[in-house]
Short mmCIF file of C-alpha atoms in Angstrom, two decimals:
data_model
loop_
_atom_site.label_atom_id
_atom_site.label_comp_id
_atom_site.label_asym_id
_atom_site.label_seq_id
_atom_site.Cartn_x
_atom_site.Cartn_y
_atom_site.Cartn_z
CA MET A 20 0.08 0.25 -0.04
CA PHE A 21 2.94 2.63 1.09
CA PHE A 22 4.73 1.80 -2.22
CA SER A 23 1.50 2.46 -4.39
CA GLN A 24 1.35 5.76 -2.65
CA LEU A 25 4.70 6.52 -3.54
CA CYS A 26 4.40 5.49 -6.87
CA SER A 27 1.59 7.80 -7.19
CA SER A 28 3.32 10.54 -5.39
CA TYR A 29 6.01 10.27 -8.05
CA PHE A 30 3.72 10.87 -10.79
CA ASP A 31 1.77 13.54 -9.56
CA ARG A 32 3.54 16.82 -10.05
CA ILE A 33 2.00 20.18 -10.16
CA PRO A 34 3.05 23.18 -12.34
CA ILE A 35 4.24 26.49 -10.73
CA ASP A 36 5.88 29.27 -13.08
CA GLY A 37 6.53 26.71 -15.90
CA ASN A 38 8.39 24.39 -13.57
CA LYS A 39 6.83 21.30 -12.22
CA TYR A 40 7.17 20.19 -8.50
CA TYR A 41 6.73 16.82 -6.61
CA LEU A 42 3.25 16.90 -5.03
CA TYR A 43 5.20 15.42 -1.73
CA GLU A 44 8.86 16.99 -1.94
CA GLU A 45 11.42 14.36 -0.46
CA VAL A 46 8.89 11.83 -0.19
CA TRP A 47 11.24 9.41 -2.74
CA THR A 48 14.70 10.09 -1.14
CA GLU A 49 13.44 10.37 2.35
CA TYR A 50 12.11 6.61 1.97
CA ALA A 51 15.10 5.40 0.09
CA THR A 52 17.56 7.11 2.55
CA ASN A 53 15.97 5.74 5.73
CA PHE A 54 15.72 2.54 3.68
CA LEU A 55 19.08 1.91 3.05
CA THR A 56 20.52 3.19 6.40
CA GLN A 57 18.67 0.32 8.01
CA VAL A 58 20.07 -1.99 5.33
CA PHE A 59 23.59 -0.48 5.75
CA LEU A 60 23.19 -0.50 9.40
CA TYR A 61 22.33 -4.19 9.46
CA ALA A 62 24.59 -5.27 6.65
CA ALA A 63 27.85 -3.59 8.45
CA ILE A 64 26.79 -5.34 11.62
CA ALA A 65 26.65 -8.89 9.66
CA LEU A 66 29.74 -8.30 7.95
CA ALA A 67 31.87 -7.06 11.09
CA VAL A 68 30.33 -10.55 12.65
CA LEU A 69 31.33 -12.58 9.82
CA LEU A 70 34.83 -11.16 9.60
CA ILE A 71 35.64 -11.53 13.13
CA GLY A 72 34.29 -15.04 13.37
CA ILE A 73 36.26 -16.05 10.24
CA GLY A 74 39.46 -14.44 11.68
CA ILE A 75 39.35 -16.28 14.70
CA PHE A 76 38.82 -19.70 13.11
CA VAL A 77 41.78 -18.90 11.17
CA LYS A 78 43.79 -17.57 13.93
CA LEU A 79 43.11 -20.95 15.65
CA LYS A 80 43.22 -23.67 12.65
CA LYS A 81 46.02 -21.72 10.48
CA PRO A 82 47.48 -18.87 12.00
CA GLU A 83 49.93 -18.28 8.97
CA ALA A 84 47.21 -17.46 6.81
CA LEU A 85 45.64 -14.62 8.69
CA LYS A 86 47.92 -12.06 7.24
CA SER A 87 46.14 -13.35 3.56
CA PHE A 88 42.98 -13.26 5.30
CA PHE A 89 43.32 -9.62 6.44
CA LYS A 90 44.22 -8.60 3.18
CA THR A 91 41.01 -9.93 1.59
CA ALA A 92 38.69 -8.97 4.45
CA CYS A 93 40.24 -5.27 4.03
CA ALA A 94 38.94 -5.40 0.30
CA LEU A 95 35.85 -6.44 0.99
CA VAL A 96 35.34 -3.92 3.92
CA ILE A 97 36.53 -0.76 1.03
CA GLY A 98 34.08 -2.69 -1.48
CA PHE A 99 31.31 -2.06 1.09
CA VAL A 100 32.53 1.37 2.07
CA MET A 101 32.32 2.26 -1.44
CA THR A 102 29.20 1.13 -1.98
CA VAL A 103 27.45 3.12 0.73
CA ILE A 104 29.37 6.14 -0.24
CA ILE A 105 28.24 5.94 -3.75
CA SER A 106 24.51 5.08 -3.09
CA MET A 107 24.44 8.15 0.14
CA LEU A 108 25.64 10.49 -2.20
CA ALA A 109 23.69 9.89 -5.35
CA LEU A 110 20.71 10.04 -2.65
CA ASP A 111 22.10 13.95 -1.56
CA PHE A 112 21.82 14.66 -5.38
CA ALA A 113 18.72 13.13 -5.93
CA LYS A 114 17.41 15.38 -2.73
CA ILE A 115 18.34 18.47 -3.93
CA ALA A 116 17.18 17.61 -7.88
CA GLU A 117 13.67 16.27 -6.10
CA LYS A 118 12.93 19.67 -4.59
CA GLY A 119 12.98 21.40 -7.70
CA TYR A 120 13.55 24.86 -5.99
CA SER A 121 15.83 27.30 -7.76
CA GLU A 122 17.19 27.97 -4.10
CA TYR A 123 19.02 25.14 -4.17
CA THR A 124 21.09 25.24 -7.48
CA ASP A 125 23.78 27.29 -5.87
CA LEU A 126 23.77 24.88 -3.03
CA LEU A 127 24.48 21.85 -5.76
CA TYR A 128 26.87 23.86 -8.17
CA LEU A 129 28.46 26.37 -5.64
CA GLU A 130 29.04 23.53 -2.54
CA LEU A 131 27.93 20.12 -3.56
CA VAL A 132 30.06 19.47 -6.96
CA PRO A 133 33.25 21.39 -5.71
CA ALA A 134 33.25 18.87 -2.84
CA ILE A 135 33.10 16.04 -5.15
CA ILE A 136 35.39 17.11 -7.35
CA LEU A 137 37.83 17.46 -4.24
CA GLY A 138 36.92 13.85 -3.70
CA CYS A 139 37.46 12.81 -6.72
CA VAL A 140 41.00 14.27 -6.88
CA THR A 141 41.88 13.19 -3.32
CA VAL A 142 40.92 9.45 -4.32
CA ALA A 143 43.11 9.79 -7.77
CA GLY A 144 45.74 11.31 -6.00
CA ILE A 145 46.17 8.74 -3.30
CA ALA A 146 45.90 5.89 -5.91
CA ALA A 147 48.50 7.97 -8.15
CA ALA A 148 50.80 8.16 -5.28
CA TYR A 149 50.46 4.48 -4.17
CA VAL A 150 51.21 3.11 -7.52
CA ALA A 151 54.33 5.84 -7.75
CA SER A 152 55.71 4.02 -4.41
CA TYR A 153 56.62 1.08 -6.27
CA PHE A 154 58.60 2.78 -8.34
CA SER A 155 61.79 4.90 -7.35
CA LYS A 156 61.86 7.77 -4.49
CA LYS A 157 62.10 10.37 -7.06
CA THR A 158 58.88 9.28 -8.87
CA PHE A 159 57.10 9.00 -5.65
CA LYS A 160 58.46 12.19 -4.77
CA ILE A 161 56.89 13.98 -7.88
CA THR A 162 53.99 12.47 -7.61
CA LEU A 163 53.34 13.53 -4.04
CA ILE A 164 54.13 16.65 -5.12
CA THR A 165 52.03 17.04 -8.04
CA VAL A 166 48.82 15.29 -6.02
CA ALA A 167 49.69 17.79 -3.17
CA SER A 168 49.43 20.72 -5.70
CA ALA A 169 46.08 19.08 -7.55
CA PHE A 170 44.50 18.76 -4.10
CA GLY A 171 45.64 22.20 -3.38
CA ALA A 172 43.97 23.54 -6.19
CA ALA A 173 41.09 21.89 -5.69
CA LEU A 174 40.22 22.75 -2.06
CA ALA A 175 41.11 26.30 -3.23
CA ALA A 176 38.66 26.21 -5.67
CA MET A 177 35.94 24.61 -3.33
CA LEU A 178 36.48 27.43 -0.52
CA VAL A 179 36.33 30.04 -3.22
CA CYS A 180 32.80 28.55 -4.47
CA LEU A 181 31.78 28.12 -0.67
CA ALA A 182 32.46 31.98 0.06
CA VAL A 183 30.65 33.06 -3.10
CA TYR A 184 27.80 30.70 -2.05
CA LEU A 185 27.54 32.22 1.46
CA ALA A 186 28.24 36.18 0.47
CA ARG A 187 25.27 35.97 -1.46
CA GLY A 188 23.56 35.95 1.90
CA SER A 189 20.68 33.08 0.56
CA ALA A 190 22.45 30.31 3.20
CA GLU A 191 21.27 32.67 5.86
CA GLU A 192 17.96 32.90 4.13
CA ASN A 193 17.26 29.54 3.23
CA ASN A 194 18.01 28.34 7.06
CA GLY A 195 16.20 30.87 8.58
CA ALA A 196 18.94 32.61 10.66
CA VAL A 197 20.25 36.18 11.18
CA ILE A 198 23.49 36.88 11.76
CA THR A 199 24.44 40.14 13.78
CA VAL A 200 28.08 42.37 13.19
CA THR A 201 28.82 41.17 16.47
CA GLU A 202 28.08 37.41 16.12
CA ASN A 203 30.08 38.03 12.66
CA ALA A 204 33.26 39.13 14.43
CA VAL A 205 32.43 36.36 17.40
CA LEU A 206 32.30 33.59 15.06
CA TYR A 207 35.61 34.60 13.13
CA ALA A 208 37.38 34.99 16.38
CA CYS A 209 36.10 31.85 17.76
CA ALA A 210 37.37 29.77 14.72
CA ALA A 211 40.39 31.46 14.68
CA GLY A 212 40.82 30.72 18.30
CA LEU A 213 40.45 26.95 17.97
CA ILE A 214 42.47 26.50 14.83
CA ILE A 215 45.33 28.29 17.01
CA ILE A 216 44.60 25.74 20.03
CA ILE A 217 44.28 22.70 17.83
CA GLY A 218 47.91 23.78 16.00
CA LEU A 219 49.53 24.15 18.97
CA CYS A 220 48.35 20.65 20.27
CA ALA A 221 49.18 19.13 17.20
CA LEU A 222 52.71 21.27 17.24
CA PHE A 223 53.92 20.39 20.55
CA LEU A 224 52.29 16.83 21.12
CA GLY A 225 53.46 16.21 17.51
CA LYS A 226 57.15 16.15 18.21
CA GLY A 227 59.19 13.33 16.92
CA GLU A 228 56.72 11.66 14.71
CA LYS A 229 57.35 11.60 11.00
CA LYS A 230 57.04 14.43 9.47
CA ASP A 231 56.32 13.31 5.83
CA PHE A 232 53.50 11.51 4.05
CA ASP A 233 54.79 8.00 2.86
CA SER A 234 52.53 5.40 0.66
CA LYS A 235 51.39 3.59 3.97
CA SER A 236 50.46 6.73 6.04
CA ILE A 237 48.63 7.80 2.81
CA ALA A 238 46.93 4.59 2.05
CA TYR A 239 45.82 4.04 5.81
CA ALA A 240 44.44 7.63 5.64
CA ALA A 241 42.60 7.26 2.72
CA ILE A 242 40.86 3.96 3.94
CA CYS A 243 40.07 5.62 7.62
CA ILE A 244 38.29 8.52 6.22
CA ALA A 245 36.43 7.08 3.83
CA MET A 246 35.37 4.14 6.30
CA SER A 247 34.29 7.28 8.57
CA PHE A 248 32.35 9.02 6.07
CA ALA A 249 30.78 5.46 4.77
CA LEU A 250 29.71 4.88 9.07
CA SER A 251 28.85 8.88 9.12
CA TYR A 252 25.66 7.53 6.91
CA ILE A 253 24.85 4.84 8.97
CA LYS A 254 22.59 6.63 11.74
CA LEU A 255 21.18 5.58 14.53
CA TRP A 256 19.87 9.01 15.61
CA SER A 257 19.13 12.37 13.65
CA MET A 258 19.20 15.98 15.13
CA PRO A 259 16.77 18.47 13.47
CA GLN A 260 19.30 20.95 12.86
CA GLY A 261 22.28 18.81 11.97
CA GLY A 262 24.51 16.32 13.88
CA SER A 263 23.37 12.60 14.65
CA LEU A 264 24.34 9.61 16.87
CA THR A 265 26.47 7.02 14.43
CA LEU A 266 27.59 3.69 14.07
CA ALA A 267 30.81 4.64 15.83
CA SER A 268 31.83 6.74 12.43
CA LEU A 269 34.60 8.51 14.05
CA LEU A 270 36.64 5.22 15.18
CA PRO A 271 38.87 4.72 11.80
CA LEU A 272 39.51 8.58 12.24
CA MET A 273 40.66 7.94 15.84
CA LEU A 274 42.53 5.05 15.42
CA TYR A 275 44.49 6.38 12.48
CA ALA A 276 45.67 9.49 14.62
CA TYR A 277 46.41 6.70 17.42
CA MET A 278 48.61 4.88 14.83
CA PHE A 279 50.48 7.48 12.82
CA GLY A 280 50.51 10.52 15.26
CA VAL A 281 48.45 13.68 16.17
CA ARG A 282 49.98 16.01 13.26
CA LYS A 283 48.92 13.52 10.29
CA GLY A 284 45.76 12.90 12.38
CA VAL A 285 44.30 16.61 12.37
CA MET A 286 44.99 16.77 8.93
CA ALA A 287 43.29 13.89 8.50
CA GLY A 288 40.53 14.94 10.01
CA ALA A 289 40.37 18.35 8.53
CA VAL A 290 40.01 16.86 5.20
CA TYR A 291 37.29 14.68 6.67
CA GLY A 292 35.44 17.42 8.07
CA ILE A 293 35.78 19.17 4.60
CA LEU A 294 34.16 16.56 2.79
CA GLN A 295 31.50 15.81 5.35
CA CYS A 296 29.38 19.34 4.86
CA VAL A 297 28.46 17.13 1.52
CA GLN A 298 26.47 14.74 3.49
CA ASN A 299 23.90 17.07 5.25
CA PRO A 300 25.15 20.76 4.92
CA TRP A 301 24.26 23.44 7.07
CA LEU A 302 25.96 26.31 5.83
CA ILE A 303 24.94 29.97 6.87
CA HIS A 304 28.61 31.49 7.64
CA PRO A 305 32.08 30.77 6.37
CA ALA A 306 33.38 30.75 10.23
CA GLN A 307 30.41 28.60 11.04
CA PHE A 308 31.24 25.97 8.35
CA LEU A 309 35.18 26.14 9.55
CA LEU A 310 33.71 25.39 13.09
CA ASP A 311 31.25 22.57 12.15
CA TYR A 312 33.32 20.85 9.87
CA PRO A 313 37.20 21.11 9.37
CA VAL A 314 37.97 22.49 12.83
CA ALA A 315 35.58 20.12 14.81
CA PHE A 316 36.70 17.08 12.92
CA ALA A 317 40.26 18.53 13.05
CA ALA A 318 39.96 18.06 16.62
CA MET A 319 39.17 14.62 16.70
CA GLY A 320 42.99 14.14 15.21
CA LEU A 321 44.29 14.65 18.51
CA ALA A 322 42.69 11.35 19.76
CA GLY A 323 45.89 9.78 19.65
CA MET A 324 47.42 12.63 21.85
CA PHE A 325 48.65 10.09 24.87
CA SER A 326 49.83 7.32 22.50
CA LYS A 327 53.47 8.01 23.33
CA ILE A 328 52.72 7.82 27.13
CA LYS A 329 55.36 5.01 28.15
CA LYS A 330 53.75 4.44 31.53
CA LEU A 331 50.66 3.59 29.56
CA ASP A 332 52.31 1.64 26.83
CA LYS A 333 50.58 -1.40 28.48
CA LEU A 334 47.23 -0.06 28.45
CA PRO A 335 46.65 0.89 24.80
CA GLN A 336 43.07 1.13 25.49
CA ILE A 337 43.49 3.54 28.06
CA GLN A 338 45.75 5.58 25.88
CA PHE A 339 42.99 5.93 23.14
CA ALA A 340 40.09 6.53 25.57
CA LEU A 341 41.93 9.36 26.88
CA GLY A 342 42.77 11.13 23.76
CA ALA A 343 39.56 10.42 22.45
CA ILE A 344 37.92 12.04 25.31
CA VAL A 345 40.05 15.47 24.83
CA ALA A 346 39.58 15.46 21.29
CA ALA A 347 35.69 15.13 22.05
CA VAL A 348 35.67 17.94 24.31
CA LEU A 349 37.34 20.16 21.70
CA ARG A 350 34.55 19.32 18.93
CA PHE A 351 31.91 20.21 20.94
CA ALA A 352 33.42 23.10 21.71
CA ALA A 353 33.49 23.85 18.04
CA HIS A 354 29.68 22.95 18.00
CA VAL A 355 28.53 24.98 20.97
CA LEU A 356 30.06 28.16 19.79
CA SER A 357 28.66 27.56 16.31
CA GLY A 358 25.44 26.93 17.89
CA VAL A 359 25.93 30.25 20.27
CA PHE A 360 26.49 32.56 17.48
CA ALA A 361 25.07 31.06 13.99
CA PHE A 362 22.00 29.21 15.21
CA SER A 363 20.81 31.33 18.18
CA GLU A 364 17.66 31.76 15.84
CA TYR A 365 16.46 28.05 16.39
CA SER A 366 17.20 28.25 19.93
CA THR A 367 14.16 27.02 21.97
CA LEU A 368 15.45 28.40 25.26
CA ASP A 369 15.77 32.06 26.58
CA ASN A 370 19.30 31.24 27.49
CA VAL A 371 20.99 30.10 24.16
CA TRP A 372 24.08 28.60 25.52
CA ALA A 373 21.89 26.37 27.57
CA TYR A 374 20.38 24.91 24.40
CA SER A 375 23.44 25.20 22.09
CA LEU A 376 24.85 23.06 25.44
CA GLY A 377 22.11 20.80 25.50
CA TYR A 378 21.65 20.18 21.39
CA ASN A 379 25.15 19.05 20.73
CA ALA A 380 25.76 17.27 23.34
CA PHE A 381 25.10 14.53 21.51
CA VAL A 382 28.75 14.19 20.63
CA PHE A 383 29.46 12.76 23.62
CA PRO A 384 27.64 9.67 23.50
CA ASP A 385 28.37 9.38 19.65
CA ILE A 386 32.30 9.36 20.81
CA ALA A 387 31.30 6.98 23.99
CA ILE A 388 30.17 4.36 20.97
CA ALA A 389 33.33 4.77 19.18
CA ILE A 390 35.58 4.51 22.61
CA ALA A 391 33.60 1.37 23.46
CA VAL A 392 34.24 -0.37 20.28
CA GLY A 393 38.09 0.78 19.83
CA VAL A 394 38.59 -0.47 23.40
CA ILE A 395 37.31 -3.90 22.46
CA ILE A 396 39.09 -3.95 19.15
CA LEU A 397 42.35 -2.54 21.11
CA SER A 398 42.29 -5.78 23.37
CA VAL A 399 42.64 -7.92 20.43
CA LYS A 400 46.23 -9.27 20.64
CA PRO A 401 46.63 -9.47 16.47
CA PHE A 402 45.16 -6.26 16.10
CA ILE A 403 47.13 -4.09 18.71
CA SER A 404 50.41 -5.81 17.56
CA GLN A 405 49.72 -4.80 13.95
CA VAL A 406 49.13 -0.83 15.63
CA LYS A 407 52.64 -1.20 17.85
CA ARG A 408 54.56 -2.28 14.61
CA ILE A 409 53.06 0.68 12.35
CA GLN A 410 53.54 3.18 15.51
CA VAL A 411 57.44 2.11 15.91
CA GLY A 412 57.78 3.67 12.28
CA ALA A 413 55.15 6.65 12.40
CA LEU A 414 56.13 7.98 16.26
CA ALA A 415 59.20 8.61 18.25
CA LYS A 416 59.41 6.34 21.41
CA PRO A 417 60.34 8.20 24.87
CA ALA A 418 63.07 5.83 25.28
CA ALA A 419 64.97 4.82 22.39
CA ALA A 420 67.32 2.45 24.10
CA VAL A 421 64.59 -0.47 23.11
CA SER A 422 64.96 -1.85 19.65
CA THR A 423 62.10 -2.28 17.42
CA SER A 424 62.50 -6.03 17.26
CA ASP A 425 62.44 -6.08 21.23
CA GLU A 426 59.44 -4.15 21.45
CA LEU A 427 57.54 -6.22 19.35
CA GLN A 428 58.66 -9.26 20.71
CA ASN A 429 57.10 -7.14 23.98
CA VAL A 430 54.27 -6.92 22.15
CA ASP A 431 53.82 -10.44 21.61
CA ASN A 432 55.12 -11.97 24.78
CA ASN A 433 53.26 -9.51 27.26
CA GLY A 434 50.06 -9.71 25.88
CA GLU A 435 49.87 -5.86 24.78
CA GLY A 436 45.60 -5.15 25.18
CA GLU A 437 44.80 -7.08 27.77
CA ASN A 438 43.59 -6.11 31.25
#
């Protein structure tokens, strides 16, 4: 019955000013989005259970084949991730097309299309850098410089298009927001202040980390960003003005920061934040865009800030959880400031600070889910052993007296990750 009603609503369009509009806007995309969200949620859980089960079986039955299984599992996960991203992005575009309103044309061509181009350039660049890594160092370096230049150009073009979109004023009008001169100045000050705080944290906490991106760190960054982006579509709860409770969507990004360090983590988080605005854009001001997207998610790159604390070497779960909590607080601060000075019109309370604090509190249960899953994963000996191997090459150890081989042997013998 409901499906037949959908069919009827799809063909029932009314003419207004020479254009045809759907009688019930967003009915198809809303239905498809909700339906696919549920499908992908159960599919993700089933895939995780299946791969973990097979992994345990392989570990017990034929340990030497575990590495080969891990590569196969990664390929399956990447395939699933790309399916989710392509399907849900297609629905994002369909939603705008279904509305048919002229005011959304700017949103499509000045925000979504440049963001998609940036994503394509990023994926193509990572693939090119990975292939180049199999040739000489000079070839890899030249390719990396070319890729970085192309990414910089695409990012600059996207920011210019975004600035044009916001400068036209339609963003505030479409979202029912009015930003005063004082709020405008405070928004810029807040964005600049948080950028400085996150930058200084990355600078000082990232001392001794490997500065250059190599093929491994690039490949892992791409995979982790893609996984986080795909998981962000699997929502357990959505907030009315943006934000959602997800299936541990930020966990891959936080694990990347834990493995490769806060500097690379912050950069990966900023890239993820820029791409995140494609999913459910609530853009009314340039500084609000910075606070809610690149700045908020760059803060999640600080999740690895305790990974080099030697006293906690045998407690990777605590290292990860402490860093994730600090990162979540900074992300929460970014959203709260944006809510107070950019979205005050949405407040249902007289005290806009109380409203913003309460509304954006969804950040903490969202991070709590990611921390819980992360702690479980970091309690698996084979996984934590692999993490430690990556950290040896990416992070500087406080006590360099221990050799790489000795440290890895210590990981295996002492059972890293066990309480």
